[in-house]
Amino acid sequence: MLPVTDTSLSSTQDRPTKGPKTPPKQIPPFSSSPEFSKPSYFTFSLLYHHPRSCLLIFVLLLQLLLLSYSGHRPPPLSAASSTTLSVAISNSSTLNPNPNPNPEHCELGKFFVYDDLPPKFNSEIYQNCDKLSPWGSRCAALSNDGFGRKATGINRIMPENLADAWYFTDQFSSEILFHNRLLSHKCRTLDPESAAAYYIPFYAGLAVGKYLWSDYSPKDRDQHCEMMLKWVQEEHPYFNRSNGWDHFLVMGRITWDFRRSNDQDWGSKCIYLPSMRNITRLLIEKNPWDYFDVGVPYPTGFHPSNPSDVVLWQEFVRSRERHSLFCFAGATRGMIANDFRGVLLNQCRNSAGSCRVVDCGGNRCSNGTSEILETFLDSEFCLQPRGDSFTRRSIFDCMLAGSIPVFFWRRSAYYQYEWFLPGEPESYSVFIHRDEVKNGTLVKSVLGKYSKEDIKRMRDKVVEFIPKFIYAKSNEGLGSIKDAVDVAVDGVLKRMKEQQEYGFKW
């Protein structure tokens, strides 16, 4: 999908255009001001800057706990026969599984796919796309194996031979995109005994999306997740062997949609179910204090089929002539007192000649208008306040266009996508605390202090990392260039390998 400004605007097919934009119980714990009141900022900083040390301490403590029990390691399981692959997602998919990848390419291990997961947990959900939202069919948005319809009206703003790589991709389609790619991934194995990790292809986000709105009961919101966990436990000994520690899945919505603590709150209780606690979960927004949550990039509209498309796009955005210092694409939150987006919008409008505005009030930005992409392409910086939650798809649309993101909440990116973005925030972005802006600091004044050399340095870093947050069109990936799926697979397998190396025994 062409750039959409935030999680609310890009999901108009998934929610009403009137009424409360943010469910009252959707805001995560510890989100009150100051931003890191509980746990302390020091604690979180330690976790962020020294994750390996914290992981080691955690594992050692866990080992001491386990030693206090008389548990034992289960005996080796009998070798399971390879199952026949079935294309459960789309008849148009041509899958070429590689059960024996080159070991040099999978030094972190291999993963096994539960391809016998009943279709009611994935393919049937996808095929019933007209019933996924109470507000209308989502079939067009999720068509073409999750990439959506081919983008139109963009030829005039990019090289002609790159226009074919752009789609109207829905921001909640990552479950489908991952599933198709992982079936053909070079590090997939058909032998569960040799696997270092196990992938559960459950479409948790698509399954719950319909039931988040209207008067559906908590039972409706929880049913698919509960049934899936029951099936995995009953049908596969590998889950019970590790209690889920070496399993992972993709949940294509924000984590707060799956963290209902009581029946009156928002969302499902999927993540709080006991069997889900140890499973690594790939989400477009994570809970920074949950080790098993991993933030993965929102899908954008750019899906290259080969490495040359990526290189050509990088060269295009790196050399693009930009006429605006900064831009803001988004809508105000009229029902929120002292709406911060309104402050930014006013500052942008008052910065004549320096800021370009795309006011996304109503449904203006929900259809993938080329105006937003062009705005990002023409701006040195792009303002990225929080959306309905702390993150926005617009962050990745902005960086994909080679624009430098300006953040006002650290949790919008720095504590979300550690596997996919540079570890030094100042190398690719600008941070201005929202309170400074509210107290009169002009964004234009802050950004105007960056030299041309500073801007070039930051843009080069943004462009360097573009491959890590795009989703390739080819089921086989992009060869030597690793996209978001490859980075996620490496991260999951590395996590499992480190647990084994630190001495954790299933």
XYZ file of C-alpha atoms in Angstrom:
506
model
C 0.000 0.000 0.000
C 1.236 3.480 -0.683
C 2.156 5.391 2.459
C -0.582 5.609 5.030
C -0.140 7.985 7.871
C -0.846 5.922 10.958
C -2.469 2.860 12.425
C -5.911 4.385 12.416
C -5.959 5.929 8.978
C -4.589 2.890 7.211
C -7.203 0.650 8.765
C -10.449 2.348 7.854
C -11.656 -0.959 6.521
C -11.120 -2.362 9.980
C -12.841 0.237 12.108
C -15.558 2.904 11.879
C -14.786 6.446 10.824
C -16.855 7.857 13.684
C -16.780 7.223 17.396
C -13.817 6.711 19.716
C -10.593 6.129 17.852
C -8.797 4.562 20.798
C -10.513 1.950 22.969
C -10.310 3.058 26.571
C -8.429 -0.027 27.709
C -6.092 -0.343 24.763
C -3.358 1.846 26.194
C -0.585 -0.392 27.550
C 0.505 -0.477 31.156
C 3.105 2.054 32.298
C 2.121 4.435 29.494
C 1.283 7.417 31.696
C 3.567 10.433 31.859
C 6.446 10.395 32.544
C 6.947 7.878 29.783
C 8.908 5.355 31.830
C 7.452 5.600 35.296
C 7.120 1.846 35.895
C 9.385 -0.005 35.611
C 11.984 2.696 36.080
C 13.715 4.262 33.133
C 17.023 2.979 34.503
C 15.739 -0.582 34.466
C 14.465 -0.256 30.919
C 17.666 1.420 29.764
C 19.643 -1.506 31.146
C 17.413 -3.939 29.284
C 17.728 -1.963 26.072
C 21.491 -1.340 26.074
C 22.588 -4.691 27.543
C 20.036 -7.243 26.311
C 22.493 -10.162 26.133
C 23.683 -9.623 29.696
C 20.106 -9.402 30.933
C 19.212 -12.543 29.033
C 22.134 -14.393 30.603
C 21.112 -13.294 34.092
C 17.529 -14.291 33.383
C 18.537 -17.765 32.144
C 20.851 -18.361 35.110
C 18.074 -17.439 37.534
C 15.697 -19.692 35.681
C 18.176 -22.566 35.865
C 18.440 -22.143 39.639
C 14.674 -22.293 39.830
C 14.544 -25.422 37.710
C 17.217 -27.118 39.823
C 14.923 -26.827 42.808
C 12.584 -29.273 41.145
C 13.163 -32.883 40.303
C 12.290 -32.472 36.644
C 14.144 -34.344 33.943
C 14.762 -33.885 30.275
C 12.299 -35.845 28.158
C 13.684 -38.824 26.247
C 14.395 -38.306 22.538
C 11.293 -38.364 20.400
C 10.980 -40.828 17.590
C 11.749 -39.416 14.172
C 8.642 -38.035 12.537
C 8.067 -38.624 8.871
C 7.994 -35.632 6.556
C 4.535 -34.400 5.824
C 3.260 -33.538 2.398
C 3.179 -29.806 1.789
C -0.154 -28.299 0.970
C -0.760 -24.829 -0.390
C -3.346 -23.571 2.070
C -3.172 -19.847 1.442
C -3.834 -19.221 -2.199
C -4.176 -21.253 -5.334
C -1.961 -18.696 -7.050
C 0.984 -19.428 -4.739
C 3.799 -21.488 -6.194
C 5.797 -22.787 -3.275
C 9.230 -24.318 -3.617
C 10.172 -25.635 -0.183
C 13.861 -26.243 0.365
C 14.035 -28.946 3.054
C 17.833 -29.282 2.788
C 19.262 -25.762 2.649
C 22.955 -25.073 2.397
C 24.255 -25.315 5.981
C 26.393 -22.218 5.353
C 23.199 -20.204 4.977
C 21.563 -21.568 8.134
C 24.334 -21.612 10.703
C 21.824 -20.567 13.357
C 19.707 -23.656 12.745
C 16.497 -24.492 10.918
C 12.826 -24.179 11.711
C 9.907 -26.550 11.238
C 6.478 -25.403 10.050
C 3.311 -26.918 11.477
C 1.874 -27.213 7.975
C -0.819 -29.583 9.210
C -2.406 -26.847 11.318
C -6.147 -27.103 10.549
C -7.172 -24.594 7.851
C -9.708 -23.010 10.195
C -6.740 -21.276 11.826
C -5.298 -19.689 8.672
C -6.434 -20.450 5.111
C -10.153 -20.480 5.906
C -9.801 -17.179 7.746
C -8.071 -15.699 4.716
C -10.584 -17.134 2.256
C -13.458 -15.658 4.287
C -11.989 -12.179 3.894
C -15.439 -10.692 3.358
C -16.299 -11.584 6.971
C -13.141 -10.326 8.689
C -14.498 -6.897 9.555
C -17.909 -5.688 10.684
C -17.391 -2.611 8.492
C -17.098 -4.364 5.137
C -15.122 -6.800 3.047
C -11.348 -6.876 3.331
C -10.872 -9.087 0.278
C -9.380 -6.353 -1.900
C -6.971 -5.280 0.841
C -5.743 -8.851 1.427
C -5.824 -10.076 -2.170
C -2.803 -11.271 -4.131
C -1.468 -13.468 -1.308
C -1.639 -10.595 1.174
C 0.149 -7.979 -0.939
C -3.102 -6.341 -1.983
C -3.936 -4.784 -5.321
C -1.233 -3.392 -7.570
C -0.626 0.276 -6.875
C -1.740 2.797 -9.449
C -1.037 6.457 -10.112
C 2.591 6.414 -8.994
C 4.502 6.219 -12.276
C 5.067 9.961 -12.386
C 6.988 10.070 -9.099
C 9.416 7.152 -9.483
C 11.435 5.250 -12.075
C 9.007 3.500 -14.406
C 10.564 0.069 -13.948
C 9.990 0.249 -10.168
C 6.260 0.974 -10.272
C 5.473 -2.738 -10.644
C 6.991 -3.397 -7.208
C 4.364 -1.271 -5.441
C 1.087 -2.576 -4.002
C -1.829 -1.352 -1.904
C -0.701 -3.496 1.026
C -2.768 -3.612 4.201
C -0.875 -2.858 7.399
C -2.349 -5.948 9.092
C -1.234 -8.445 6.436
C 2.061 -9.605 7.962
C 0.664 -12.998 9.023
C -0.045 -13.899 5.399
C 3.230 -12.459 4.106
C 5.296 -14.363 6.668
C 3.410 -17.611 6.128
C 3.997 -17.660 2.378
C 7.659 -16.798 2.758
C 8.387 -19.266 5.546
C 6.931 -22.177 3.578
C 9.677 -21.616 0.998
C 12.425 -20.267 3.241
C 15.894 -21.689 2.782
C 16.152 -22.475 6.500
C 12.963 -24.493 6.671
C 13.333 -28.171 7.445
C 10.777 -30.932 6.927
C 12.334 -32.951 9.755
C 10.962 -31.753 13.100
C 13.664 -33.639 15.002
C 16.389 -31.479 13.454
C 14.589 -28.179 14.014
C 15.864 -25.466 16.320
C 12.530 -23.654 16.229
C 8.890 -24.361 15.342
C 6.612 -21.966 13.469
C 2.867 -21.965 14.143
C 1.104 -20.431 11.086
C -1.898 -19.130 13.017
C -3.500 -15.887 11.776
C -4.172 -14.479 15.228
C -4.684 -10.891 14.099
C -7.056 -11.667 11.243
C -8.972 -14.084 13.459
C -9.643 -11.536 16.199
C -10.051 -8.409 14.051
C -13.766 -8.900 13.446
C -14.503 -9.363 17.151
C -12.685 -6.287 18.459
C -15.638 -4.088 17.553
C -19.362 -4.016 18.232
C -20.887 -6.202 20.917
C -18.953 -9.423 20.500
C -18.297 -11.344 23.695
C -14.908 -12.121 25.272
C -15.516 -15.745 24.283
C -15.774 -14.710 20.639
C -12.472 -12.846 20.855
C -10.648 -15.736 22.540
C -12.005 -18.758 20.697
C -9.468 -19.133 17.877
C -6.419 -18.692 20.088
C -7.683 -21.151 22.687
C -8.493 -23.771 20.052
C -5.116 -23.331 18.352
C -3.154 -23.828 21.565
C -5.190 -26.886 22.432
C -4.473 -28.381 19.011
C -0.710 -27.746 19.213
C -0.482 -29.299 22.663
C -2.505 -32.354 21.707
C -1.005 -33.007 18.280
C 2.689 -32.139 18.610
C 5.042 -33.377 21.341
C 7.611 -30.706 20.494
C 5.529 -28.005 22.108
C 5.107 -29.931 25.341
C 8.785 -30.876 25.371
C 9.824 -27.242 25.729
C 6.563 -25.757 27.006
C 6.622 -23.566 23.911
C 10.037 -21.959 24.429
C 11.276 -22.931 20.957
C 8.047 -21.968 19.163
C 7.143 -18.737 17.390
C 4.250 -17.197 15.492
C 3.292 -13.940 13.799
C 0.475 -11.858 15.261
C -0.320 -9.201 12.684
C -1.680 -6.512 15.006
C -0.312 -4.555 17.963
C 0.320 -6.479 21.169
C -2.375 -4.565 23.064
C -5.048 -6.216 20.913
C -4.147 -9.517 22.613
C -3.712 -8.445 26.242
C -7.164 -8.285 27.801
C -6.790 -8.596 31.556
C -10.518 -8.802 32.312
C -13.723 -9.259 30.336
C -14.517 -5.546 30.332
C -11.242 -4.574 28.662
C -10.258 -4.281 25.028
C -9.024 -7.162 22.874
C -8.507 -10.856 23.383
C -6.565 -12.521 26.203
C -4.493 -14.616 23.807
C -1.080 -13.542 25.119
C -2.207 -14.077 28.712
C -3.217 -17.696 28.115
C -0.801 -19.962 30.030
C 0.314 -21.925 26.957
C 1.119 -18.723 25.065
C 3.429 -17.252 27.679
C 6.684 -18.828 26.372
C 6.032 -18.510 22.631
C 8.024 -15.858 20.749
C 5.506 -13.504 19.161
C 6.276 -11.286 16.151
C 4.044 -8.200 16.282
C 3.937 -4.826 14.530
C 4.044 -3.262 18.005
C 5.373 -5.071 21.047
C 5.263 -4.648 24.798
C 8.845 -3.486 25.508
C 8.821 -5.266 28.883
C 7.832 -8.683 27.560
C 10.819 -10.742 26.414
C 8.638 -12.900 24.186
C 7.250 -9.954 22.213
C 9.341 -8.985 19.182
C 8.508 -5.898 17.120
C 8.588 -6.417 13.351
C 8.102 -3.699 10.708
C 4.678 -2.723 9.480
C 4.234 -3.878 5.867
C 4.725 -1.026 3.421
C 3.751 -0.918 -0.255
C 7.182 -1.706 -1.730
C 7.705 -5.408 -2.502
C 10.699 -5.963 -4.790
C 11.127 -9.250 -6.614
C 14.898 -9.110 -7.018
C 17.970 -7.424 -5.495
C 18.352 -4.999 -8.394
C 14.962 -3.444 -7.552
C 16.189 -2.767 -4.023
C 19.455 -1.191 -5.159
C 17.678 0.949 -7.754
C 15.182 2.190 -5.160
C 17.973 2.991 -2.692
C 19.819 4.992 -5.348
C 16.608 6.795 -6.271
C 15.737 7.978 -2.752
C 19.359 8.760 -1.855
C 19.789 11.103 -4.815
C 16.287 12.575 -4.706
C 16.188 16.382 -4.666
C 14.130 17.500 -1.668
C 12.482 20.906 -1.458
C 10.951 20.886 2.062
C 12.820 20.812 5.347
C 10.153 18.664 6.998
C 6.632 17.357 6.555
C 3.671 16.061 8.501
C 1.111 13.618 7.151
C -1.644 12.764 9.576
C -4.939 13.720 11.152
C -5.716 15.446 14.409
C -7.479 13.723 17.287
C -10.343 16.135 17.871
C -11.692 14.297 20.903
C -8.354 14.444 22.728
C -7.659 17.504 24.864
C -4.421 19.297 23.935
C -4.018 16.968 20.972
C -0.303 16.792 20.191
C -0.949 16.097 16.520
C -2.845 19.361 16.338
C 0.192 21.176 17.761
C 2.434 19.672 15.085
C -0.061 20.400 12.347
C -0.270 24.050 13.386
C 3.502 24.397 13.579
C 3.843 22.858 10.142
C 1.269 25.194 8.621
C 2.950 28.185 10.237
C 6.348 27.204 8.811
C 5.663 28.564 5.349
C 8.079 27.227 2.762
C 9.727 24.819 5.209
C 7.017 22.254 5.981
C 4.736 20.318 3.692
C 1.372 19.209 5.117
C -0.910 16.352 4.184
C -3.994 16.667 6.369
C -5.474 13.193 6.580
C -8.792 14.165 8.123
C -11.635 11.842 7.160
C -10.669 9.087 4.730
C -8.342 11.129 2.582
C -5.244 9.011 3.273
C -6.846 5.593 3.531
C -6.652 4.716 -0.161
C -2.919 4.920 -0.660
C -2.782 8.318 -2.275
C 0.454 9.059 -4.096
C 0.469 12.506 -2.456
C 1.820 11.024 0.768
C 4.642 9.158 -0.935
C 5.543 12.249 -2.891
C 5.503 14.332 0.299
C 7.976 11.998 1.995
C 10.167 11.898 -1.108
C 10.327 15.708 -1.192
C 11.103 16.242 2.535
C 14.360 16.013 4.458
C 12.569 15.087 7.708
C 9.147 13.634 8.514
C 7.352 14.145 11.829
C 6.279 10.911 13.516
C 4.067 11.403 16.580
C 2.404 8.345 18.049
C -0.680 6.936 16.353
C -3.592 5.259 18.140
C -0.816 3.365 19.892
C 2.881 4.216 20.225
C 3.791 3.144 16.691
C 2.632 4.038 13.185
C 3.017 2.425 9.816
C 3.969 5.902 8.595
C 7.374 5.483 10.280
C 8.355 2.879 7.699
C 6.649 4.656 4.796
C 8.693 7.727 5.694
C 12.047 5.928 5.900
C 11.308 3.921 2.778
C 11.161 7.262 0.949
C 14.555 8.232 2.382
C 13.107 10.839 4.732
C 14.582 11.121 8.231
C 12.050 10.378 10.993
C 11.522 12.785 13.889
C 10.197 11.046 17.006
C 8.503 12.472 20.087
C 8.088 9.174 22.007
C 11.032 6.797 22.392
C 8.643 3.873 22.306
C 7.585 4.716 18.761
C 10.690 3.021 17.327
C 13.765 2.882 19.571
C 12.329 0.249 21.928
C 10.341 -1.556 19.260
C 12.367 -2.679 16.261
C 15.861 -3.432 17.570
C 16.434 -6.204 15.011
C 15.556 -3.970 12.066
C 16.803 -0.437 12.803
C 20.230 0.952 13.710
C 21.232 0.608 17.333
C 22.253 4.261 17.585
C 19.034 6.325 17.306
C 20.867 9.553 16.548
C 22.476 7.952 13.489
C 19.220 7.858 11.544
C 16.636 9.978 13.392
C 15.910 13.034 15.506
C 14.267 12.934 18.920
C 12.402 15.941 20.348
C 10.539 15.320 23.561
C 6.849 16.127 23.142
C 6.828 18.255 26.314
C 9.395 20.589 24.770
C 7.129 21.088 21.771
C 4.113 21.659 23.998
C 6.113 24.262 25.930
C 6.903 26.246 22.802
C 9.926 24.663 21.139
C 9.632 25.068 17.375
C 10.330 21.913 15.385
C 11.562 24.072 12.519
C 14.224 25.641 14.746
C 15.507 22.257 15.921
C 15.675 20.733 12.460
C 17.155 23.880 10.946
C 20.303 23.397 13.018
C 21.275 20.217 11.148
C 23.860 20.817 8.447
C 23.720 19.344 4.954
C 26.463 16.939 6.007
C 24.414 15.824 9.048
C 21.342 15.256 6.899
C 23.308 13.293 4.317
C 24.845 11.119 7.020
C 21.458 10.304 8.560
C 19.823 9.712 5.180
C 22.606 7.321 4.171
C 21.923 5.319 7.333
C 18.171 5.248 6.671
C 18.744 4.100 3.084
C 21.231 1.458 4.222
C 18.585 -0.152 6.424
C 15.720 -0.096 3.895
C 16.139 -3.796 2.958
C 15.662 -4.815 6.593
C 12.127 -3.423 6.825
C 10.645 -4.346 3.443
C 8.845 -7.589 2.558
C 10.022 -9.171 -0.683
C 7.518 -10.258 -3.302
C 9.438 -13.404 -4.214
C 8.713 -16.414 -1.998
C 12.416 -17.242 -2.221
C 13.442 -13.819 -0.924
C 16.091 -11.537 -2.374
C 19.143 -13.779 -2.375
C 22.073 -12.122 -0.638
C 19.914 -9.196 0.499
C 17.986 -9.954 3.678
C 14.508 -8.486 3.966
C 12.320 -8.192 7.079
C 11.363 -11.889 7.014
C 14.997 -13.007 6.775
C 16.015 -10.689 9.607
C 13.146 -11.987 11.754
C 14.051 -15.629 11.062
C 17.689 -14.964 11.954
C 16.614 -13.239 15.141
C 14.337 -16.067 16.217
C 16.916 -18.765 15.468
C 19.642 -16.775 17.216
C 17.418 -16.466 20.265
C 16.879 -20.244 20.370
C 20.584 -20.923 19.824
C 21.605 -18.599 22.652
C 19.199 -20.297 25.021
C 20.846 -23.623 24.239
C 24.363 -22.201 24.527
C 23.601 -20.655 27.907
C 22.705 -24.110 29.112
C 18.921 -23.997 29.062
C 17.576 -27.541 28.722
C 14.123 -28.325 27.518
